Amino acid sequence: VGEWKYDLMDGHGTMTDSMGVKYVGEYKDGLKHGQGAMIWLNGSLITGDWENDILVKKNIKEKAGNEKKLVEELEQFQATVNLFDPELYYLADHLEKVFNNPYAAWVKYDIMCNNSSLNGPEYDSEKFSYVKTAADGEILEALYELGSIFFYGGLGYSKDWELAFIYLSSARAAGLTDDDLELEAIKD
């Protein structure tokens, strides 16, 4: 619904996609262009500026306002949607930036590691930053992952047996794994 030009949205309009995500805002030549808002079925709202269908400046407002509720929503959302769902990334990004939430950092790390277009060395420092934030926040999987990064050398970091031992033994002590192969190799 909205203004049309040459069979394309042009001007102000509203469109709902097949997933139920609604965009209300400005269009140019059929693409989101200018100020607009995306509204998901769960009530999440992203407002910002679009250029040629790409969100270039965003302002996220969540239906739930506090960190604990947002983490619960993120956990539930991560368990039920595709890892590459943009709403999952935006919710994790919001939690990580506003609250410096370690679980959100872990989700962003997971998304980056599973996206083949983000596998180059130019992304290593960002991935490391996310996994380090998550490990420092005692996300068990992140403790193990960071220990493995230092054990095997990864994300641009050389092997560091001391750091590998610290993170892997912390993950082991928390009961995440009973695999002592790396710890035994470090002791030897």
Short mmCIF file of N, CA and C in Angstrom, two decimals, residues 27-131:
data_model
loop_
_atom_site.label_atom_id
_atom_site.label_comp_id
_atom_site.label_asym_id
_atom_site.label_seq_id
_atom_site.Cartn_x
_atom_site.Cartn_y
_atom_site.Cartn_z
N TYR A 27 10.20 4.73 -0.03
CA TYR A 27 10.71 3.88 -1.09
C TYR A 27 11.20 4.74 -2.24
N LYS A 28 12.13 4.20 -3.00
CA LYS A 28 12.57 4.83 -4.24
C LYS A 28 12.87 3.71 -5.23
N ASP A 29 12.24 3.75 -6.36
CA ASP A 29 12.42 2.74 -7.40
C ASP A 29 12.21 1.32 -6.88
N GLY A 30 11.23 1.14 -5.98
CA GLY A 30 10.90 -0.18 -5.46
C GLY A 30 11.75 -0.66 -4.30
N LEU A 31 12.71 0.15 -3.88
CA LEU A 31 13.62 -0.23 -2.79
C LEU A 31 13.39 0.67 -1.58
N LYS A 32 13.63 0.13 -0.39
CA LYS A 32 13.57 0.95 0.82
C LYS A 32 14.64 2.02 0.69
N HIS A 33 14.23 3.28 0.81
CA HIS A 33 15.18 4.37 0.60
C HIS A 33 14.66 5.60 1.34
N GLY A 34 15.37 5.99 2.39
CA GLY A 34 14.93 7.09 3.24
C GLY A 34 14.59 6.58 4.62
N GLN A 35 13.79 7.32 5.36
CA GLN A 35 13.43 6.91 6.71
C GLN A 35 12.33 5.86 6.68
N GLY A 36 12.47 4.89 7.61
CA GLY A 36 11.46 3.84 7.69
C GLY A 36 11.59 3.03 8.95
N ALA A 37 10.66 2.11 9.12
CA ALA A 37 10.64 1.23 10.29
C ALA A 37 10.27 -0.18 9.87
N MET A 38 10.97 -1.16 10.45
CA MET A 38 10.62 -2.57 10.26
C MET A 38 10.05 -3.06 11.57
N ILE A 39 8.95 -3.78 11.48
CA ILE A 39 8.27 -4.28 12.66
C ILE A 39 8.10 -5.79 12.51
N TRP A 40 8.69 -6.54 13.49
CA TRP A 40 8.58 -7.99 13.47
C TRP A 40 7.34 -8.43 14.23
N LEU A 41 6.94 -9.67 14.04
CA LEU A 41 5.75 -10.20 14.69
C LEU A 41 5.84 -10.18 16.21
N ASN A 42 7.06 -10.26 16.78
CA ASN A 42 7.20 -10.27 18.24
C ASN A 42 7.18 -8.87 18.84
N GLY A 43 7.02 -7.85 18.00
CA GLY A 43 6.96 -6.48 18.48
C GLY A 43 8.26 -5.72 18.38
N SER A 44 9.35 -6.38 18.01
CA SER A 44 10.62 -5.68 17.85
C SER A 44 10.49 -4.66 16.73
N LEU A 45 11.16 -3.55 16.92
CA LEU A 45 11.06 -2.45 15.98
C LEU A 45 12.45 -1.92 15.67
N ILE A 46 12.74 -1.78 14.39
CA ILE A 46 13.99 -1.15 13.97
C ILE A 46 13.61 0.05 13.12
N THR A 47 14.05 1.21 13.55
CA THR A 47 13.83 2.41 12.75
C THR A 47 15.18 2.90 12.27
N GLY A 48 15.18 3.57 11.17
CA GLY A 48 16.44 4.10 10.68
C GLY A 48 16.34 4.62 9.27
N ASP A 49 17.50 4.78 8.68
CA ASP A 49 17.60 5.29 7.31
C ASP A 49 18.09 4.18 6.40
N TRP A 50 17.41 4.01 5.28
CA TRP A 50 17.76 3.02 4.28
C TRP A 50 18.29 3.72 3.04
N GLU A 51 19.20 3.05 2.37
CA GLU A 51 19.68 3.47 1.05
C GLU A 51 19.71 2.24 0.17
N ASN A 52 18.95 2.27 -0.91
CA ASN A 52 18.91 1.16 -1.86
C ASN A 52 18.68 -0.18 -1.19
N ASP A 53 17.70 -0.24 -0.29
CA ASP A 53 17.28 -1.46 0.42
C ASP A 53 18.23 -1.89 1.54
N ILE A 54 19.22 -1.08 1.87
CA ILE A 54 20.18 -1.42 2.92
C ILE A 54 20.02 -0.44 4.08
N LEU A 55 19.90 -0.99 5.28
CA LEU A 55 19.80 -0.16 6.47
C LEU A 55 21.18 0.43 6.77
N VAL A 56 21.30 1.75 6.68
CA VAL A 56 22.60 2.40 6.86
C VAL A 56 22.73 3.10 8.21
N LYS A 57 21.61 3.39 8.84
CA LYS A 57 21.63 4.00 10.16
C LYS A 57 20.44 3.44 10.91
N LYS A 58 20.71 2.77 12.06
CA LYS A 58 19.60 2.12 12.74
C LYS A 58 19.44 2.62 14.17
N ASN A 59 18.23 2.44 14.64
CA ASN A 59 17.87 2.78 16.00
C ASN A 59 16.90 1.69 16.44
N ILE A 60 17.34 0.79 17.33
CA ILE A 60 16.53 -0.36 17.71
C ILE A 60 15.77 -0.08 18.99
N LYS A 61 14.52 -0.42 18.98
CA LYS A 61 13.69 -0.35 20.18
C LYS A 61 13.07 -1.72 20.36
N GLU A 62 13.16 -2.24 21.54
CA GLU A 62 12.62 -3.57 21.79
C GLU A 62 11.33 -3.48 22.58
N LYS A 63 10.47 -4.44 22.34
CA LYS A 63 9.22 -4.53 23.08
C LYS A 63 9.51 -4.68 24.57
N ALA A 64 10.43 -5.57 24.91
CA ALA A 64 10.85 -5.73 26.30
C ALA A 64 12.02 -4.79 26.54
N GLY A 65 12.05 -4.13 27.68
CA GLY A 65 13.05 -3.10 27.88
C GLY A 65 14.26 -3.50 28.69
N ASN A 66 14.18 -4.52 29.54
CA ASN A 66 15.33 -4.78 30.38
C ASN A 66 16.19 -5.91 29.84
N GLU A 67 17.41 -5.93 30.30
CA GLU A 67 18.41 -6.87 29.78
C GLU A 67 17.98 -8.32 29.98
N LYS A 68 17.51 -8.67 31.15
CA LYS A 68 17.14 -10.07 31.43
C LYS A 68 16.06 -10.56 30.47
N LYS A 69 15.04 -9.75 30.24
CA LYS A 69 13.96 -10.15 29.32
C LYS A 69 14.49 -10.27 27.89
N LEU A 70 15.38 -9.37 27.52
CA LEU A 70 15.94 -9.43 26.16
C LEU A 70 16.81 -10.66 25.98
N VAL A 71 17.57 -11.04 27.01
CA VAL A 71 18.39 -12.25 26.92
C VAL A 71 17.50 -13.48 26.78
N GLU A 72 16.43 -13.53 27.56
CA GLU A 72 15.49 -14.64 27.46
C GLU A 72 14.88 -14.71 26.06
N GLU A 73 14.53 -13.56 25.51
CA GLU A 73 13.98 -13.52 24.16
C GLU A 73 15.02 -13.98 23.14
N LEU A 74 16.26 -13.54 23.32
CA LEU A 74 17.33 -13.94 22.41
C LEU A 74 17.56 -15.45 22.47
N GLU A 75 17.59 -16.02 23.67
CA GLU A 75 17.78 -17.46 23.82
C GLU A 75 16.67 -18.24 23.13
N GLN A 76 15.43 -17.81 23.36
CA GLN A 76 14.29 -18.48 22.74
C GLN A 76 14.32 -18.30 21.22
N PHE A 77 14.62 -17.12 20.80
CA PHE A 77 14.67 -16.82 19.37
C PHE A 77 15.76 -17.63 18.68
N GLN A 78 16.93 -17.71 19.32
CA GLN A 78 18.05 -18.46 18.72
C GLN A 78 17.69 -19.94 18.57
N ALA A 79 16.91 -20.46 19.50
CA ALA A 79 16.54 -21.87 19.46
C ALA A 79 15.49 -22.18 18.40
N THR A 80 14.80 -21.16 17.90
CA THR A 80 13.67 -21.42 17.01
C THR A 80 13.82 -20.88 15.60
N VAL A 81 14.83 -20.06 15.33
CA VAL A 81 14.94 -19.48 13.98
C VAL A 81 16.27 -19.87 13.34
N ASN A 82 16.35 -19.60 12.07
CA ASN A 82 17.58 -19.79 11.32
C ASN A 82 18.65 -18.85 11.86
N LEU A 83 19.87 -19.33 11.97
CA LEU A 83 20.97 -18.55 12.51
C LEU A 83 21.18 -17.24 11.75
N PHE A 84 20.79 -17.20 10.49
CA PHE A 84 21.02 -16.02 9.68
C PHE A 84 19.79 -15.10 9.59
N ASP A 85 18.81 -15.33 10.43
CA ASP A 85 17.65 -14.45 10.48
C ASP A 85 18.13 -13.06 10.92
N PRO A 86 17.86 -12.02 10.16
CA PRO A 86 18.37 -10.70 10.52
C PRO A 86 17.87 -10.20 11.87
N GLU A 87 16.68 -10.61 12.26
CA GLU A 87 16.16 -10.17 13.56
C GLU A 87 17.01 -10.73 14.70
N LEU A 88 17.49 -11.97 14.56
CA LEU A 88 18.37 -12.56 15.58
C LEU A 88 19.63 -11.72 15.72
N TYR A 89 20.23 -11.35 14.59
CA TYR A 89 21.44 -10.53 14.64
C TYR A 89 21.16 -9.17 15.27
N TYR A 90 20.08 -8.52 14.86
CA TYR A 90 19.79 -7.18 15.38
C TYR A 90 19.52 -7.20 16.88
N LEU A 91 18.82 -8.23 17.36
CA LEU A 91 18.57 -8.34 18.79
C LEU A 91 19.87 -8.58 19.54
N ALA A 92 20.72 -9.48 19.04
CA ALA A 92 22.02 -9.74 19.67
C ALA A 92 22.89 -8.49 19.63
N ASP A 93 22.88 -7.80 18.51
CA ASP A 93 23.67 -6.59 18.36
C ASP A 93 23.23 -5.52 19.36
N HIS A 94 21.92 -5.37 19.51
CA HIS A 94 21.38 -4.40 20.47
C HIS A 94 21.81 -4.74 21.89
N LEU A 95 21.65 -6.00 22.29
CA LEU A 95 22.03 -6.43 23.63
C LEU A 95 23.53 -6.25 23.88
N GLU A 96 24.31 -6.58 22.89
CA GLU A 96 25.76 -6.50 23.04
C GLU A 96 26.22 -5.04 23.14
N LYS A 97 25.63 -4.18 22.33
CA LYS A 97 26.06 -2.78 22.33
C LYS A 97 25.52 -1.99 23.52
N VAL A 98 24.25 -2.20 23.87
CA VAL A 98 23.64 -1.43 24.95
C VAL A 98 24.06 -1.94 26.33
N PHE A 99 24.09 -3.28 26.49
CA PHE A 99 24.36 -3.86 27.80
C PHE A 99 25.73 -4.54 27.90
N ASN A 100 26.48 -4.60 26.79
CA ASN A 100 27.73 -5.36 26.74
C ASN A 100 27.48 -6.79 27.24
N ASN A 101 26.38 -7.37 26.78
CA ASN A 101 25.94 -8.67 27.25
C ASN A 101 26.79 -9.79 26.65
N PRO A 102 27.37 -10.66 27.49
CA PRO A 102 28.25 -11.71 26.97
C PRO A 102 27.53 -12.76 26.13
N TYR A 103 26.28 -13.09 26.47
CA TYR A 103 25.55 -14.07 25.67
C TYR A 103 25.29 -13.52 24.26
N ALA A 104 24.96 -12.25 24.18
CA ALA A 104 24.74 -11.63 22.87
C ALA A 104 26.03 -11.65 22.05
N ALA A 105 27.17 -11.39 22.71
CA ALA A 105 28.46 -11.47 22.01
C ALA A 105 28.69 -12.88 21.49
N TRP A 106 28.32 -13.88 22.28
CA TRP A 106 28.48 -15.28 21.86
C TRP A 106 27.61 -15.57 20.63
N VAL A 107 26.38 -15.08 20.61
CA VAL A 107 25.50 -15.29 19.46
C VAL A 107 26.09 -14.63 18.22
N LYS A 108 26.61 -13.42 18.36
CA LYS A 108 27.21 -12.74 17.21
C LYS A 108 28.45 -13.50 16.71
N TYR A 109 29.24 -14.05 17.64
CA TYR A 109 30.40 -14.87 17.26
C TYR A 109 29.92 -16.10 16.48
N ASP A 110 28.89 -16.76 16.98
CA ASP A 110 28.34 -17.95 16.33
C ASP A 110 27.85 -17.62 14.92
N ILE A 111 27.15 -16.51 14.78
CA ILE A 111 26.66 -16.10 13.46
C ILE A 111 27.84 -15.87 12.52
N MET A 112 28.86 -15.15 12.99
CA MET A 112 30.01 -14.85 12.13
C MET A 112 30.75 -16.12 11.72
N CYS A 113 30.94 -17.04 12.66
CA CYS A 113 31.69 -18.27 12.36
C CYS A 113 30.96 -19.17 11.39
N ASN A 114 29.65 -19.07 11.34
CA ASN A 114 28.87 -19.92 10.45
C ASN A 114 28.49 -19.25 9.14
N ASN A 115 28.97 -18.05 8.93
CA ASN A 115 28.69 -17.33 7.68
C ASN A 115 29.95 -17.39 6.82
N SER A 116 29.90 -18.14 5.75
CA SER A 116 31.10 -18.35 4.92
C SER A 116 31.64 -17.06 4.32
N SER A 117 30.81 -16.04 4.19
CA SER A 117 31.31 -14.78 3.63
C SER A 117 32.11 -13.98 4.67
N LEU A 118 32.13 -14.44 5.93
CA LEU A 118 32.87 -13.75 6.99
C LEU A 118 34.04 -14.59 7.50
N ASN A 119 34.63 -15.39 6.61
CA ASN A 119 35.70 -16.29 7.01
C ASN A 119 37.11 -15.74 6.83
N GLY A 120 37.26 -14.59 6.25
CA GLY A 120 38.60 -14.07 5.98
C GLY A 120 39.30 -13.53 7.21
N PRO A 121 40.62 -13.38 7.12
CA PRO A 121 41.39 -12.86 8.25
C PRO A 121 40.99 -11.45 8.66
N GLU A 122 40.36 -10.70 7.77
CA GLU A 122 39.92 -9.35 8.11
C GLU A 122 38.81 -9.35 9.17
N TYR A 123 38.21 -10.52 9.42
CA TYR A 123 37.15 -10.63 10.43
C TYR A 123 37.64 -11.24 11.75
N ASP A 124 38.90 -11.69 11.78
CA ASP A 124 39.42 -12.39 12.95
C ASP A 124 39.37 -11.56 14.23
N SER A 125 39.75 -10.30 14.15
CA SER A 125 39.79 -9.50 15.39
C SER A 125 38.38 -9.27 15.93
N GLU A 126 37.39 -9.11 15.04
CA GLU A 126 36.02 -8.93 15.50
C GLU A 126 35.50 -10.22 16.14
N LYS A 127 35.78 -11.36 15.51
CA LYS A 127 35.37 -12.64 16.08
C LYS A 127 36.03 -12.84 17.45
N PHE A 128 37.33 -12.54 17.51
CA PHE A 128 38.04 -12.71 18.78
C PHE A 128 37.43 -11.82 19.86
N SER A 129 37.10 -10.60 19.52
CA SER A 129 36.50 -9.68 20.48
C SER A 129 35.19 -10.25 21.04
N TYR A 130 34.36 -10.82 20.17
CA TYR A 130 33.09 -11.39 20.62
C TYR A 130 33.30 -12.60 21.52
N VAL A 131 34.18 -13.52 21.11
CA VAL A 131 34.37 -14.72 21.92
C VAL A 131 35.05 -14.39 23.25
#
